[in-house]
Short mmCIF file of C-alpha atoms in Angstrom, two decimals:
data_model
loop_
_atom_site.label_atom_id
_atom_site.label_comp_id
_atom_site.label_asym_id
_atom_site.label_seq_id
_atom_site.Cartn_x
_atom_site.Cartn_y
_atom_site.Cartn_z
CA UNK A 1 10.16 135.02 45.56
CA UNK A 2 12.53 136.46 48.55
CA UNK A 3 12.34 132.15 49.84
CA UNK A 4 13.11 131.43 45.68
CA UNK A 5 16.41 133.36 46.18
CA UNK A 6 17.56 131.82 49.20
CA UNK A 7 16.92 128.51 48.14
CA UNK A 8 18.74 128.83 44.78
CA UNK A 9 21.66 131.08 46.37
CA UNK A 10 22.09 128.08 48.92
CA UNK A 11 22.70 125.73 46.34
CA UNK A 12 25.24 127.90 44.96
CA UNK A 13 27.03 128.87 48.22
CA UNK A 14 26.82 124.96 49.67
CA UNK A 15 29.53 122.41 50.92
CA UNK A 16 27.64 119.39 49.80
CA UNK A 17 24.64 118.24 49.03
CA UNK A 18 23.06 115.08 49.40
CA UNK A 19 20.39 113.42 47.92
CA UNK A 20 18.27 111.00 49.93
CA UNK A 21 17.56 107.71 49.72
CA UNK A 22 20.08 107.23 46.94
CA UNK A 23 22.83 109.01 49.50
CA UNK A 24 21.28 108.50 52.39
CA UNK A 25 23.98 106.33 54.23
CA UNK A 26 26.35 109.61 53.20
CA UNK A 27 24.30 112.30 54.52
CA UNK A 28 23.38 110.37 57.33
CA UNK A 29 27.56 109.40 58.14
CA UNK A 30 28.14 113.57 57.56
CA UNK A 31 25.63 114.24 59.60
CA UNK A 32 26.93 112.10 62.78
CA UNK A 33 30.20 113.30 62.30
CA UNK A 34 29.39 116.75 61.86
CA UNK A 35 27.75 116.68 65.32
CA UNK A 36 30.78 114.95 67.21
CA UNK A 37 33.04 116.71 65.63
CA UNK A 38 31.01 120.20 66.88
CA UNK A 39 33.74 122.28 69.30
CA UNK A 40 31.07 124.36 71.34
CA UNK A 41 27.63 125.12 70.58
CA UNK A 42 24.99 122.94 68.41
CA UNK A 43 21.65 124.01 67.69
CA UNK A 44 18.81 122.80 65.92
CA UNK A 45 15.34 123.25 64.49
CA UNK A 46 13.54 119.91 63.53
CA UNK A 47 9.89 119.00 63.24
CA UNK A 48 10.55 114.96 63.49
CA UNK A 49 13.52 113.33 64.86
CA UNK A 50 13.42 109.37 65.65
CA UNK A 51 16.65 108.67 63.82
CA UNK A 52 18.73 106.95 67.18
CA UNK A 53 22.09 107.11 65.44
CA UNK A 54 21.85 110.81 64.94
CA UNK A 55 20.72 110.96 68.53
CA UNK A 56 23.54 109.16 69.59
CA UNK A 57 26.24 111.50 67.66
CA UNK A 58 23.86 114.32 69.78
CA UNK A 59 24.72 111.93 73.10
CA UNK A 60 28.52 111.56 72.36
CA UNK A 61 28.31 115.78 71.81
CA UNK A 62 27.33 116.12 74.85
CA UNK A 63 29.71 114.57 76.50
CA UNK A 64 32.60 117.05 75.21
CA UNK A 65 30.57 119.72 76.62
CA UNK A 66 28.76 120.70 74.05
CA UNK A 67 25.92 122.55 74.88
CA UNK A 68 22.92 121.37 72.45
CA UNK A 69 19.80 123.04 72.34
CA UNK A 70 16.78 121.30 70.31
CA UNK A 71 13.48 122.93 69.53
CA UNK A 72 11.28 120.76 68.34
CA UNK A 73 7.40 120.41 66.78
CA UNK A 74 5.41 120.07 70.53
CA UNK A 75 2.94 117.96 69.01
CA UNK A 76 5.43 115.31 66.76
CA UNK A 77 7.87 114.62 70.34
CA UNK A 78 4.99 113.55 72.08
CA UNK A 79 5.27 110.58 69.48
CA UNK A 80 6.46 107.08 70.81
CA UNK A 81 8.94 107.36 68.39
CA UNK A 82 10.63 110.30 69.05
CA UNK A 83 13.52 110.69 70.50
CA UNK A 84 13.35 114.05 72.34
CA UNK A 85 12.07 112.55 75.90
CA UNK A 86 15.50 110.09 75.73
CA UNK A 87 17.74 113.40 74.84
CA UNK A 88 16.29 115.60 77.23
CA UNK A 89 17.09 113.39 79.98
CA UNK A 90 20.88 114.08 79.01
CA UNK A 91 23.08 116.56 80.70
CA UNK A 92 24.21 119.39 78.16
CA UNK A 93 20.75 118.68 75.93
CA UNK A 94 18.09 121.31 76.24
CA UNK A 95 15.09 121.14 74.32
CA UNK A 96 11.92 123.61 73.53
CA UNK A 97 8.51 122.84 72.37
CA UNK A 98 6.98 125.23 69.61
CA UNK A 99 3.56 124.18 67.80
CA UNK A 100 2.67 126.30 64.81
CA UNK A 101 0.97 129.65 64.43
CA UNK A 102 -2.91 129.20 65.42
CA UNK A 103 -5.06 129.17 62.74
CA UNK A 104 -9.02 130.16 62.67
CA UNK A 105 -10.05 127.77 65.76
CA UNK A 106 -9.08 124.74 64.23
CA UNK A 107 -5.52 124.56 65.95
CA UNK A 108 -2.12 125.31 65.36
CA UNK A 109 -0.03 124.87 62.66
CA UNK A 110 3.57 122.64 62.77
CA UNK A 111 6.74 123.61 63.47
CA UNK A 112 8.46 122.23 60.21
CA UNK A 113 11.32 124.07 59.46
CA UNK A 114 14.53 121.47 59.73
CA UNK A 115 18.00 123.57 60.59
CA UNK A 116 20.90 122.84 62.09
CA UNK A 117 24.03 125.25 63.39
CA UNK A 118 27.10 123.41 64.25
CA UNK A 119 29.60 126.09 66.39
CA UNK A 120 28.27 129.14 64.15
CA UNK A 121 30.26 127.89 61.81
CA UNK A 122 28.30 125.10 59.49
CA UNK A 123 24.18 125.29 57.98
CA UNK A 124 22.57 122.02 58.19
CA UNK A 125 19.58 122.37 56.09
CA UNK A 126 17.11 121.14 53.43
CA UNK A 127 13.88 118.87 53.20
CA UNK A 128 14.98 116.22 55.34
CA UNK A 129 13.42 115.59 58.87
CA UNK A 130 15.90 112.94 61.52
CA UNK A 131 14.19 110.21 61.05
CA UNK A 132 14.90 107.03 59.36
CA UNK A 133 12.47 107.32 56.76
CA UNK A 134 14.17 111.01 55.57
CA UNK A 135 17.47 109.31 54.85
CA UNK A 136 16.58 105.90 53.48
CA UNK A 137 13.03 105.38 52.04
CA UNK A 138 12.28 109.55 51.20
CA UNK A 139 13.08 111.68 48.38
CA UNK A 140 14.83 114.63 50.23
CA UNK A 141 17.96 116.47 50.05
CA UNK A 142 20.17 117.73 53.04
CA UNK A 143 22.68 120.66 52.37
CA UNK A 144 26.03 121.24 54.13
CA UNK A 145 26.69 125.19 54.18
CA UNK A 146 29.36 127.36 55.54
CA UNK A 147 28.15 130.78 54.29
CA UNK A 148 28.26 133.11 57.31
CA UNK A 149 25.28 135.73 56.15
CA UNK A 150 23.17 132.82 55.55
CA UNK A 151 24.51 130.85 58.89
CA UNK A 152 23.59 134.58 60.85
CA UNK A 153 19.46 134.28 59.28
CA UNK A 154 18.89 131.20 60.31
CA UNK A 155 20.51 132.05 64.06
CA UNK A 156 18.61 135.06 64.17
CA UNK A 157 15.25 132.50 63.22
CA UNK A 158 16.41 129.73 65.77
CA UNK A 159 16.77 132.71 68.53
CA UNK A 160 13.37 133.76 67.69
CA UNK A 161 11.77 130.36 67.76
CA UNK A 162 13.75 129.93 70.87
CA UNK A 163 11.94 132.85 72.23
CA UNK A 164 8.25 131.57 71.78
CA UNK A 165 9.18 128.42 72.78
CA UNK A 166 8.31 126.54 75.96
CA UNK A 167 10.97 124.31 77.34
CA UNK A 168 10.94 120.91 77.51
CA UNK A 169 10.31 118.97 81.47
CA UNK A 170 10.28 114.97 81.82
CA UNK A 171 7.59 114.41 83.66
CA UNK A 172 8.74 112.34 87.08
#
């Protein structure tokens, strides 16, 4: 009920909201400029991320200084496909590995929570993974928010995540 709430009170309390694939090439466009329009600090929580445009608004970030940190599902950027490897090679770009909590000896679970905090000031949220498929061939939704109590939740989840995590090495 408590995940109801927050759902249906970020609706209320959102920017925009898009919904992919029919807005897709919208969310996608906000999205990138969000990102390199970012003044200090991004942050984000993704399970999947092969989309190379939105990597390349993460690339063009970076080179303002930004500092970017990126945790991400351990077992999905191992994919050929992803594009974590390519953005941790990139000065200003750190990135984590979580897996999911382990379940009765058959594994872990995922990390599949998709967030996004752009200078502590904007909540990038919803269904949508960074991939290509999220934005054009998906049904998902991606919500723009600027409410500050919910913006200081998700921080406080990112900063716990961040603390489990194990950061990222290329391998030379």
């Amino acid at each position: 009920m408590k995940y109801l709430i927050i759902l249906l009170t970020s609706f209320l309390f959102a920017s925009e909201v898009f919904f992919m694939p029919m807005q897709g090439k919208e969310a996608e466009k906000k999205l990138f400029s969000t990102f390199t329009h970012a003044h200090n600090s991004i942050k984000i929580i993704i399970y999947s991320f092969t989309n190379k445009r939105i990597a390349k608004a993460l690339k063009i970030a970076s080179t303002h200084n930004i500092k970017i940190t990126i945790i991400a599902d351990e077992k999905e950027a191992k994919f050929n496909r992803s594009v974590i490897k390519n953005l941790a090679a990139i000065k200003n770009i750190n990135i984590y590995l979580l897996h999911g909590k382990k379940y009765k000896n058959k594994g872990f679970g995922k990390l599949h929570a998709k967030a996004s905090i752009i200078d502590n000031k904007i909540l990038v949220t919803g269904s949508a993974n960074y991939t290509y498929s999220a934005f054009y061939k998906n049904y998902e939704y991606i919500i723009f928010h600027k409410d500050k109590e919910l913006i200081t939740k998700f921080n406080n989840f990112f900063h716990y995540l961040k603390s489990i995590a194990k950061p990222y090495r290329l391998s030379r």
